[in-house]
mmCIF file of C-alpha atoms in Angstrom:
data_model
loop_
_atom_site.group_PDB
_atom_site.id
_atom_site.type_symbol
_atom_site.label_atom_id
_atom_site.label_comp_id
_atom_site.label_asym_id
_atom_site.label_seq_id
_atom_site.Cartn_x
_atom_site.Cartn_y
_atom_site.Cartn_z
ATOM 1 C CA MET A 136 0.000 0.000 0.000
ATOM 2 C CA ALA A 137 2.316 2.736 -1.253
ATOM 3 C CA GLY A 138 1.668 6.091 0.366
ATOM 4 C CA ALA A 139 -0.428 4.598 3.138
ATOM 5 C CA GLY A 140 1.852 5.528 6.020
ATOM 6 C CA PRO A 141 2.252 3.061 8.902
ATOM 7 C CA THR A 142 0.237 -0.147 8.748
ATOM 8 C CA ALA A 143 -0.748 -2.904 11.151
ATOM 9 C CA VAL A 144 -1.199 -6.592 10.411
ATOM 10 C CA LEU A 145 -4.634 -7.620 11.658
ATOM 11 C CA SER A 146 -5.454 -10.960 13.249
ATOM 12 C CA SER A 147 -6.903 -11.899 9.847
ATOM 13 C CA GLY A 148 -3.420 -11.514 8.342
ATOM 14 C CA LYS A 149 -4.493 -8.474 6.304
ATOM 15 C CA LYS A 150 -2.627 -5.155 6.408
ATOM 16 C CA MET A 151 -4.540 -2.061 7.501
ATOM 17 C CA PRO A 152 -3.219 1.518 7.239
ATOM 18 C CA LEU A 153 -3.299 3.110 10.696
ATOM 19 C CA LEU A 154 -4.373 6.520 9.383
ATOM 20 C CA GLY A 155 -7.631 6.720 7.469
ATOM 21 C CA LEU A 156 -10.203 9.225 6.294
ATOM 22 C CA GLY A 157 -13.376 9.245 8.387
ATOM 23 C CA THR A 158 -16.643 10.173 6.688
ATOM 24 C CA TRP A 159 -19.189 10.370 9.526
ATOM 25 C CA GLN A 160 -21.349 13.464 8.931
ATOM 26 C CA SER A 161 -19.722 14.062 5.534
ATOM 27 C CA LYS A 162 -22.478 15.019 3.118
ATOM 28 C CA ALA A 163 -22.767 12.947 -0.029
ATOM 29 C CA GLU A 164 -21.990 15.888 -2.321
ATOM 30 C CA GLU A 165 -18.843 16.702 -0.298
ATOM 31 C CA VAL A 166 -17.451 13.270 0.465
ATOM 32 C CA TYR A 167 -16.921 12.378 -3.200
ATOM 33 C CA ASN A 168 -14.320 15.125 -3.571
ATOM 34 C CA ALA A 169 -12.930 14.526 -0.070
ATOM 35 C CA VAL A 170 -12.109 10.885 -0.866
ATOM 36 C CA LYS A 171 -10.385 11.855 -4.115
ATOM 37 C CA VAL A 172 -8.343 14.518 -2.334
ATOM 38 C CA ALA A 173 -7.449 12.035 0.402
ATOM 39 C CA ILE A 174 -6.246 9.394 -2.051
ATOM 40 C CA ASP A 175 -4.125 11.987 -3.851
ATOM 41 C CA ALA A 176 -2.681 13.030 -0.471
ATOM 42 C CA GLY A 177 -1.639 9.447 0.295
ATOM 43 C CA TYR A 178 -4.522 8.016 2.312
ATOM 44 C CA ARG A 179 -5.165 4.351 1.607
ATOM 45 C CA HIS A 180 -7.843 3.718 4.246
ATOM 46 C CA ILE A 181 -11.382 5.062 3.865
ATOM 47 C CA ASP A 182 -13.998 4.535 6.580
ATOM 48 C CA THR A 183 -17.736 4.761 5.907
ATOM 49 C CA ALA A 184 -20.986 3.121 7.071
ATOM 50 C CA TRP A 185 -24.443 2.285 5.777
ATOM 51 C CA VAL A 186 -25.996 4.843 8.102
ATOM 52 C CA TYR A 187 -23.735 7.663 6.864
ATOM 53 C CA LYS A 188 -25.649 7.620 3.566
ATOM 54 C CA ASN A 189 -22.496 8.299 1.568
ATOM 55 C CA GLU A 190 -21.293 4.831 0.555
ATOM 56 C CA LYS A 191 -22.241 5.446 -3.086
ATOM 57 C CA GLU A 192 -20.131 8.596 -3.329
ATOM 58 C CA VAL A 193 -17.220 7.009 -1.470
ATOM 59 C CA GLY A 194 -17.270 4.123 -3.943
ATOM 60 C CA GLN A 195 -17.547 6.436 -6.954
ATOM 61 C CA ALA A 196 -14.471 8.364 -5.845
ATOM 62 C CA ILE A 197 -12.470 5.183 -5.314
ATOM 63 C CA LYS A 198 -13.488 3.774 -8.686
ATOM 64 C CA GLU A 199 -12.523 7.034 -10.387
ATOM 65 C CA LYS A 200 -9.061 6.942 -8.822
ATOM 66 C CA ILE A 201 -8.681 3.317 -9.931
ATOM 67 C CA ALA A 202 -9.696 4.302 -13.479
ATOM 68 C CA GLU A 203 -7.101 7.108 -13.420
ATOM 69 C CA GLY A 204 -4.419 4.586 -12.519
ATOM 70 C CA LYS A 205 -3.696 6.369 -9.219
ATOM 71 C CA ILE A 206 -4.456 3.218 -7.226
ATOM 72 C CA LYS A 207 -5.463 -0.392 -7.680
ATOM 73 C CA ARG A 208 -8.364 -1.860 -5.738
ATOM 74 C CA GLU A 209 -5.974 -3.802 -3.521
ATOM 75 C CA ASP A 210 -4.182 -0.550 -2.598
ATOM 76 C CA VAL A 211 -7.124 0.962 -0.732
ATOM 77 C CA PHE A 212 -8.562 -0.395 2.520
ATOM 78 C CA VAL A 213 -12.329 0.170 2.688
ATOM 79 C CA THR A 214 -14.311 -0.144 5.915
ATOM 80 C CA THR A 215 -18.078 -0.054 6.272
ATOM 81 C CA LYS A 216 -20.490 -1.086 9.006
ATOM 82 C CA LEU A 217 -23.573 -3.145 9.823
ATOM 83 C CA PHE A 218 -26.335 -0.865 11.089
ATOM 84 C CA TYR A 219 -28.234 -1.512 14.324
ATOM 85 C CA THR A 220 -31.370 -2.779 12.558
ATOM 86 C CA PHE A 221 -29.659 -5.657 10.712
ATOM 87 C CA HIS A 222 -28.379 -7.648 13.708
ATOM 88 C CA ARG A 223 -30.616 -10.658 13.219
ATOM 89 C CA PRO A 224 -28.420 -13.293 11.592
ATOM 90 C CA GLU A 225 -30.689 -13.660 8.587
ATOM 91 C CA ARG A 226 -30.349 -9.915 7.885
ATOM 92 C CA VAL A 227 -26.555 -9.595 8.034
ATOM 93 C CA ARG A 228 -25.825 -10.742 4.486
ATOM 94 C CA GLU A 229 -28.670 -8.549 3.203
ATOM 95 C CA ALA A 230 -27.047 -5.505 4.808
ATOM 96 C CA MET A 231 -23.624 -6.461 3.462
ATOM 97 C CA LEU A 232 -24.967 -6.724 -0.077
ATOM 98 C CA LYS A 233 -26.664 -3.331 0.258
ATOM 99 C CA SER A 234 -23.366 -1.753 1.282
ATOM 100 C CA ILE A 235 -21.139 -3.303 -1.380
ATOM 101 C CA GLY A 236 -23.850 -2.531 -3.936
ATOM 102 C CA ARG A 237 -23.754 1.137 -3.002
ATOM 103 C CA LEU A 238 -19.968 1.149 -2.905
ATOM 104 C CA GLY A 239 -19.804 -0.582 -6.267
ATOM 105 C CA LEU A 240 -17.222 -3.024 -4.921
ATOM 106 C CA ASP A 241 -17.002 -6.818 -4.902
ATOM 107 C CA TYR A 242 -15.853 -6.888 -1.271
ATOM 108 C CA VAL A 243 -14.882 -4.656 1.630
ATOM 109 C CA ASP A 244 -11.639 -4.930 3.523
ATOM 110 C CA LEU A 245 -13.303 -4.561 6.911
ATOM 111 C CA TYR A 246 -16.929 -4.940 7.999
ATOM 112 C CA LEU A 247 -17.851 -3.859 11.512
ATOM 113 C CA ILE A 248 -20.873 -4.406 13.750
ATOM 114 C CA HIS A 249 -21.536 -0.695 14.247
ATOM 115 C CA ASN A 250 -22.856 -0.995 17.790
ATOM 116 C CA PRO A 251 -23.694 -3.774 20.260
ATOM 117 C CA GLN A 252 -27.200 -2.331 20.682
ATOM 118 C CA CYS A 253 -29.767 -3.501 18.170
ATOM 119 C CA PHE A 254 -33.139 -2.253 16.943
ATOM 120 C CA LYS A 255 -36.079 -3.869 15.213
ATOM 121 C CA TYR A 256 -35.650 -4.493 11.513
ATOM 122 C CA GLY A 257 -37.132 -1.663 9.477
ATOM 123 C CA THR A 258 -36.581 1.025 12.098
ATOM 124 C CA SER A 259 -35.223 4.105 10.338
ATOM 125 C CA PRO A 260 -32.077 5.941 11.479
ATOM 126 C CA ALA A 261 -34.244 9.017 12.015
ATOM 127 C CA GLU A 262 -36.306 7.085 14.569
ATOM 128 C CA VAL A 263 -33.214 5.672 16.270
ATOM 129 C CA PHE A 264 -31.611 9.072 16.783
ATOM 130 C CA LYS A 265 -34.728 11.138 17.455
ATOM 131 C CA PRO A 266 -34.153 12.657 20.940
ATOM 132 C CA SER A 267 -37.787 12.348 22.036
ATOM 133 C CA ALA A 268 -38.310 8.881 20.625
ATOM 134 C CA ASP A 269 -39.751 6.127 22.775
ATOM 135 C CA LEU A 270 -36.728 4.016 22.016
ATOM 136 C CA GLU A 271 -37.526 1.026 24.158
ATOM 137 C CA ARG A 272 -40.380 0.041 21.880
ATOM 138 C CA LEU A 273 -37.845 -0.072 19.033
ATOM 139 C CA PHE A 274 -35.214 -2.150 20.838
ATOM 140 C CA ASP A 275 -34.539 -5.660 19.639
ATOM 141 C CA ASP A 276 -32.938 -8.414 21.690
ATOM 142 C CA VAL A 277 -30.371 -10.078 19.454
ATOM 143 C CA ASP A 278 -27.250 -11.489 21.043
ATOM 144 C CA HIS A 279 -24.265 -10.065 19.182
ATOM 145 C CA VAL A 280 -22.650 -13.513 19.400
ATOM 146 C CA ASP A 281 -25.355 -14.708 16.995
ATOM 147 C CA THR A 282 -24.793 -11.657 14.781
ATOM 148 C CA TRP A 283 -21.074 -12.414 14.819
ATOM 149 C CA LYS A 284 -21.557 -15.941 13.515
ATOM 150 C CA ALA A 285 -23.347 -14.443 10.498
ATOM 151 C CA MET A 286 -20.470 -11.976 10.094
ATOM 152 C CA GLU A 287 -18.048 -14.897 9.966
ATOM 153 C CA SER A 288 -19.977 -16.306 7.018
ATOM 154 C CA LEU A 289 -19.265 -13.093 5.085
ATOM 155 C CA VAL A 290 -15.547 -13.839 5.366
ATOM 156 C CA ASP A 291 -16.151 -17.397 4.169
ATOM 157 C CA GLU A 292 -17.973 -15.999 1.151
ATOM 158 C CA GLY A 293 -15.276 -13.437 0.355
ATOM 159 C CA LEU A 294 -17.529 -10.430 0.866
ATOM 160 C CA ALA A 295 -15.394 -9.129 3.748
ATOM 161 C CA LYS A 296 -11.657 -9.706 4.100
ATOM 162 C CA SER A 297 -11.738 -8.920 7.829
ATOM 163 C CA ILE A 298 -14.501 -8.374 10.374
ATOM 164 C CA GLY A 299 -14.692 -6.456 13.616
ATOM 165 C CA VAL A 300 -16.862 -4.364 15.898
ATOM 166 C CA SER A 301 -17.416 -0.804 17.017
ATOM 167 C CA ASN A 302 -18.381 0.645 20.403
ATOM 168 C CA PHE A 303 -17.831 -2.668 22.218
ATOM 169 C CA ASN A 304 -16.475 -2.789 25.754
ATOM 170 C CA SER A 305 -14.012 -5.402 27.005
ATOM 171 C CA GLN A 306 -16.727 -7.632 28.510
ATOM 172 C CA GLN A 307 -18.590 -7.751 25.213
ATOM 173 C CA LEU A 308 -15.362 -8.465 23.358
ATOM 174 C CA GLU A 309 -14.537 -11.262 25.785
ATOM 175 C CA ARG A 310 -17.856 -12.970 25.017
ATOM 176 C CA LEU A 311 -17.099 -12.805 21.312
ATOM 177 C CA LEU A 312 -13.615 -14.202 21.842
ATOM 178 C CA GLN A 313 -15.047 -17.128 23.796
ATOM 179 C CA ASN A 314 -17.670 -17.895 21.147
ATOM 180 C CA CYS A 315 -16.062 -17.096 17.814
ATOM 181 C CA ARG A 316 -14.500 -18.985 14.962
ATOM 182 C CA ILE A 317 -12.913 -15.821 13.533
ATOM 183 C CA LYS A 318 -11.564 -13.289 16.015
ATOM 184 C CA PRO A 319 -12.680 -9.654 15.757
ATOM 185 C CA ALA A 320 -9.816 -7.880 14.012
ATOM 186 C CA VAL A 321 -10.754 -4.334 15.010
ATOM 187 C CA ASN A 322 -12.755 -2.466 17.648
ATOM 188 C CA GLN A 323 -13.578 1.107 16.635
ATOM 189 C CA VAL A 324 -14.326 3.383 19.595
ATOM 190 C CA GLU A 325 -14.130 6.979 20.761
ATOM 191 C CA LEU A 326 -10.564 7.655 21.919
ATOM 192 C CA HIS A 327 -8.627 10.844 22.711
ATOM 193 C CA PRO A 328 -6.655 12.219 25.682
ATOM 194 C CA TYR A 329 -9.856 13.123 27.547
ATOM 195 C CA LEU A 330 -11.077 9.525 27.056
ATOM 196 C CA ALA A 331 -7.909 7.449 27.038
ATOM 197 C CA GLN A 332 -9.632 4.114 27.877
ATOM 198 C CA GLN A 333 -6.274 2.581 28.824
ATOM 199 C CA ASP A 334 -7.872 -0.597 30.184
ATOM 200 C CA LEU A 335 -9.593 -1.182 26.839
ATOM 201 C CA VAL A 336 -6.376 -0.355 24.970
ATOM 202 C CA ASP A 337 -4.506 -2.931 27.075
ATOM 203 C CA PHE A 338 -7.235 -5.565 26.659
ATOM 204 C CA CYS A 339 -7.265 -5.181 22.892
ATOM 205 C CA LYS A 340 -3.479 -5.313 22.604
ATOM 206 C CA LYS A 341 -3.394 -8.454 24.740
ATOM 207 C CA ASN A 342 -5.956 -10.109 22.445
ATOM 208 C CA ASN A 343 -4.527 -8.836 19.146
ATOM 209 C CA ILE A 344 -7.529 -6.630 18.401
ATOM 210 C CA LEU A 345 -6.554 -3.364 16.737
ATOM 211 C CA LEU A 346 -8.258 -0.301 18.164
ATOM 212 C CA THR A 347 -9.395 2.458 15.818
ATOM 213 C CA ALA A 348 -10.102 5.888 17.296
ATOM 214 C CA PHE A 349 -13.035 7.974 16.130
ATOM 215 C CA SER A 350 -13.724 11.536 17.301
ATOM 216 C CA ALA A 351 -10.003 11.802 17.979
ATOM 217 C CA LEU A 352 -10.164 15.602 17.839
ATOM 218 C CA GLY A 353 -13.041 15.880 20.292
ATOM 219 C CA ALA A 354 -16.002 15.706 17.875
ATOM 220 C CA PRO A 355 -16.520 19.483 17.631
ATOM 221 C CA ALA A 356 -19.260 19.154 14.993
ATOM 222 C CA ARG A 357 -21.197 16.192 16.379
ATOM 223 C CA PRO A 358 -25.017 16.275 16.131
ATOM 224 C CA LYS A 359 -27.019 17.338 19.185
ATOM 225 C CA ALA A 360 -28.440 13.823 19.568
ATOM 226 C CA PHE A 361 -24.927 12.561 20.326
ATOM 227 C CA ALA A 362 -23.931 15.306 22.770
ATOM 228 C CA SER A 363 -24.335 15.220 26.537
ATOM 229 C CA GLY A 364 -26.155 18.546 26.664
ATOM 230 C CA GLU A 365 -23.627 19.868 29.168
ATOM 231 C CA GLU A 366 -20.902 22.423 28.559
ATOM 232 C CA GLU A 367 -17.734 20.530 27.714
ATOM 233 C CA PRO A 368 -14.070 21.526 27.404
ATOM 234 C CA VAL A 369 -12.639 21.911 23.904
ATOM 235 C CA LEU A 370 -9.926 19.275 23.488
ATOM 236 C CA MET A 371 -7.945 21.147 20.844
ATOM 237 C CA GLU A 372 -7.757 24.205 23.121
ATOM 238 C CA ASP A 373 -6.390 22.320 26.120
ATOM 239 C CA PRO A 374 -3.254 24.158 27.325
ATOM 240 C CA SER A 375 -1.189 20.970 27.422
ATOM 241 C CA VAL A 376 -2.148 20.042 23.855
ATOM 242 C CA VAL A 377 -1.437 23.586 22.653
ATOM 243 C CA ALA A 378 1.960 23.649 24.414
ATOM 244 C CA ILE A 379 3.025 20.306 22.912
ATOM 245 C CA ALA A 380 1.897 21.478 19.472
ATOM 246 C CA LYS A 381 4.047 24.595 19.807
ATOM 247 C CA LYS A 382 7.030 22.478 20.884
ATOM 248 C CA TYR A 383 6.866 20.343 17.725
ATOM 249 C CA GLY A 384 5.813 23.118 15.365
ATOM 250 C CA LYS A 385 2.585 21.270 14.614
ATOM 251 C CA SER A 386 -1.113 21.995 15.007
ATOM 252 C CA ALA A 387 -3.127 20.744 17.967
ATOM 253 C CA ALA A 388 -4.991 18.413 15.590
ATOM 254 C CA GLN A 389 -1.735 16.901 14.327
ATOM 255 C CA ILE A 390 -0.558 16.269 17.888
ATOM 256 C CA LEU A 391 -3.836 14.540 18.780
ATOM 257 C CA LEU A 392 -3.616 12.306 15.714
ATOM 258 C CA ARG A 393 0.039 11.433 16.296
ATOM 259 C CA TYR A 394 -0.856 10.551 19.906
ATOM 260 C CA HIS A 395 -2.857 7.596 18.595
ATOM 261 C CA LEU A 396 -0.262 6.359 16.131
ATOM 262 C CA ASP A 397 2.353 6.413 18.888
ATOM 263 C CA ARG A 398 0.010 4.343 21.098
ATOM 264 C CA GLY A 399 -0.339 1.767 18.311
ATOM 265 C CA VAL A 400 -3.919 2.832 17.653
ATOM 266 C CA SER A 401 -5.492 3.482 14.255
ATOM 267 C CA VAL A 402 -7.239 6.819 13.756
ATOM 268 C CA ILE A 403 -9.773 8.103 11.199
ATOM 269 C CA PRO A 404 -10.091 11.922 11.293
ATOM 270 C CA LYS A 405 -13.031 13.266 9.349
ATOM 271 C CA SER A 406 -12.737 16.265 7.049
ATOM 272 C CA VAL A 407 -14.049 17.446 3.700
ATOM 273 C CA THR A 408 -11.689 20.443 3.563
ATOM 274 C CA PRO A 409 -8.715 19.711 1.254
ATOM 275 C CA SER A 410 -6.173 21.629 3.361
ATOM 276 C CA ARG A 411 -7.207 19.818 6.538
ATOM 277 C CA ILE A 412 -7.248 16.437 4.818
ATOM 278 C CA GLN A 413 -3.649 17.076 3.785
ATOM 279 C CA ALA A 414 -2.627 18.457 7.188
ATOM 280 C CA ASN A 415 -4.113 15.429 8.959
ATOM 281 C CA PHE A 416 -1.929 13.177 6.816
ATOM 282 C CA ASP A 417 1.214 15.244 7.403
ATOM 283 C CA ILE A 418 2.047 13.574 10.718
ATOM 284 C CA MET A 419 4.530 11.015 9.458
ATOM 285 C CA ASP A 420 7.646 13.137 9.999
ATOM 286 C CA PHE A 421 7.702 13.138 13.794
ATOM 287 C CA SER A 422 6.865 11.094 16.880
ATOM 288 C CA LEU A 423 5.926 12.211 20.365
ATOM 289 C CA SER A 424 8.377 11.637 23.178
ATOM 290 C CA LYS A 425 7.476 9.278 26.009
ATOM 291 C CA GLU A 426 7.206 12.312 28.266
ATOM 292 C CA ASP A 427 4.733 14.061 25.965
ATOM 293 C CA LEU A 428 2.678 10.894 25.553
ATOM 294 C CA ALA A 429 2.557 10.640 29.333
ATOM 295 C CA SER A 430 1.488 14.292 29.622
ATOM 296 C CA LEU A 431 -1.368 13.698 27.207
ATOM 297 C CA GLY A 432 -2.314 10.549 29.096
ATOM 298 C CA GLU A 433 -2.643 12.577 32.276
ATOM 299 C CA LEU A 434 -5.449 14.606 30.667
ATOM 300 C CA ASP A 435 -7.823 11.648 30.898
ATOM 301 C CA ARG A 436 -11.115 12.706 32.486
ATOM 302 C CA LYS A 437 -13.293 9.906 31.095
ATOM 303 C CA LEU A 438 -15.145 12.456 28.990
ATOM 304 C CA ARG A 439 -17.201 10.888 26.227
ATOM 305 C CA TYR A 440 -18.182 13.413 23.571
ATOM 306 C CA VAL A 441 -20.278 11.040 21.472
ATOM 307 C CA GLY A 442 -23.326 9.046 22.438
ATOM 308 C CA ALA A 443 -22.908 8.590 26.198
ATOM 309 C CA ASN A 444 -26.620 9.269 26.731
ATOM 310 C CA LEU A 445 -27.828 7.148 23.817
ATOM 311 C CA PHE A 446 -29.614 3.823 24.410
ATOM 312 C CA VAL A 447 -28.734 3.716 28.124
ATOM 313 C CA THR A 448 -31.642 1.363 28.908
ATOM 314 C CA HIS A 449 -30.716 -1.127 26.194
ATOM 315 C CA LYS A 450 -29.689 -4.579 27.382
ATOM 316 C CA TYR A 451 -26.412 -4.284 25.483
ATOM 317 C CA TYR A 452 -25.515 -0.702 26.472
ATOM 318 C CA SER A 453 -21.715 -0.600 26.364
ATOM 319 C CA TYR A 454 -20.532 2.582 28.090
#
C-alpha cells in the first residue's frame, strides 16, 4: 500500500493503514471530492458506514481513482459497518450486499458491527436518533454472538476480508472471543486524551484486536443527539495540547492524531476540507516523546463526547 503511512497486520493476516479518512457526517456531495483529495494526499484507508448515507459517493471516488491509474483496488482499505437494525443473523448478508452494492465493490476490507445495541428491523435511522423517541419500543434483543456468527460467514464468502466491531467494551469483546471462529480484528471506539480508555487499549493489545479511534479531535461538529447537553471543554484548546503542538511546530490536531499512532492505535479523522485532509496526513515526519505521551495521558477525564446518553436502557448498552 504505497503512500499509506504506517500499517498494522490484523489478526486476519491483512494489512490495515493506521491513518484513514473518516466520513461520519460528511455530506454525499462533499465526500466524493474529499475521498479523491485524500487518495491523492496518500490516504489508503477510507472509513464509511451504511448509516452515513455516503457509501455510493465514497465508492464512486475510489473507482474514479482506480480508473485514473492512481491506485489499484488492492491498494485501498475500505471499511463499512452493519447498522443496528440488521443484527438478526438472517439480515446480516442482506445488509452487506446493500453496502457493497452502493460502494460498487465486490468486497470490503473490513466490515464492523456498528454498535452492540440492536433495533427492530425496518426502524429508520431518524427514529433511532430522534431525541424524544420512545426508544424502548424499538429495541430488539439479538445477542451479538449470533450476529457475529453471520459476520463470519461473510468472510467465508469473500464479501469481507476482515470483520470487527465498534463501540464494544471489554466484557462484550470477551464474550465474542469465547464464542467465535474468527476473532474480531478491530474495535472502533471513541478515543482521545480526555477519554484514554487505557484498560480497553490494554485488553485489545493483549488479544490482538486493533483499536481504531473515532472523534479523535473531540467531535466538535457532532449532532445534538450525540452530545451530553452539558458544557464541555474543547480538546484542541487544552493548554497541554497547545503547548506540545508549539514544541513540535505542529497543530493541535496533528498532535492529537500522532498521539494515537504512537500508542499503536489506528485513527480516522473526518474532514471534507482539502487543506485539513492534507494536514491530517502530514504527521509522518515526527513522533511524540514518552514524556509528551505521558502528559497527554494525564489529561484523561473519562469524557465521552459522542453518544454517552444514547440507548442507556438497552440490554447491550456498552458505556
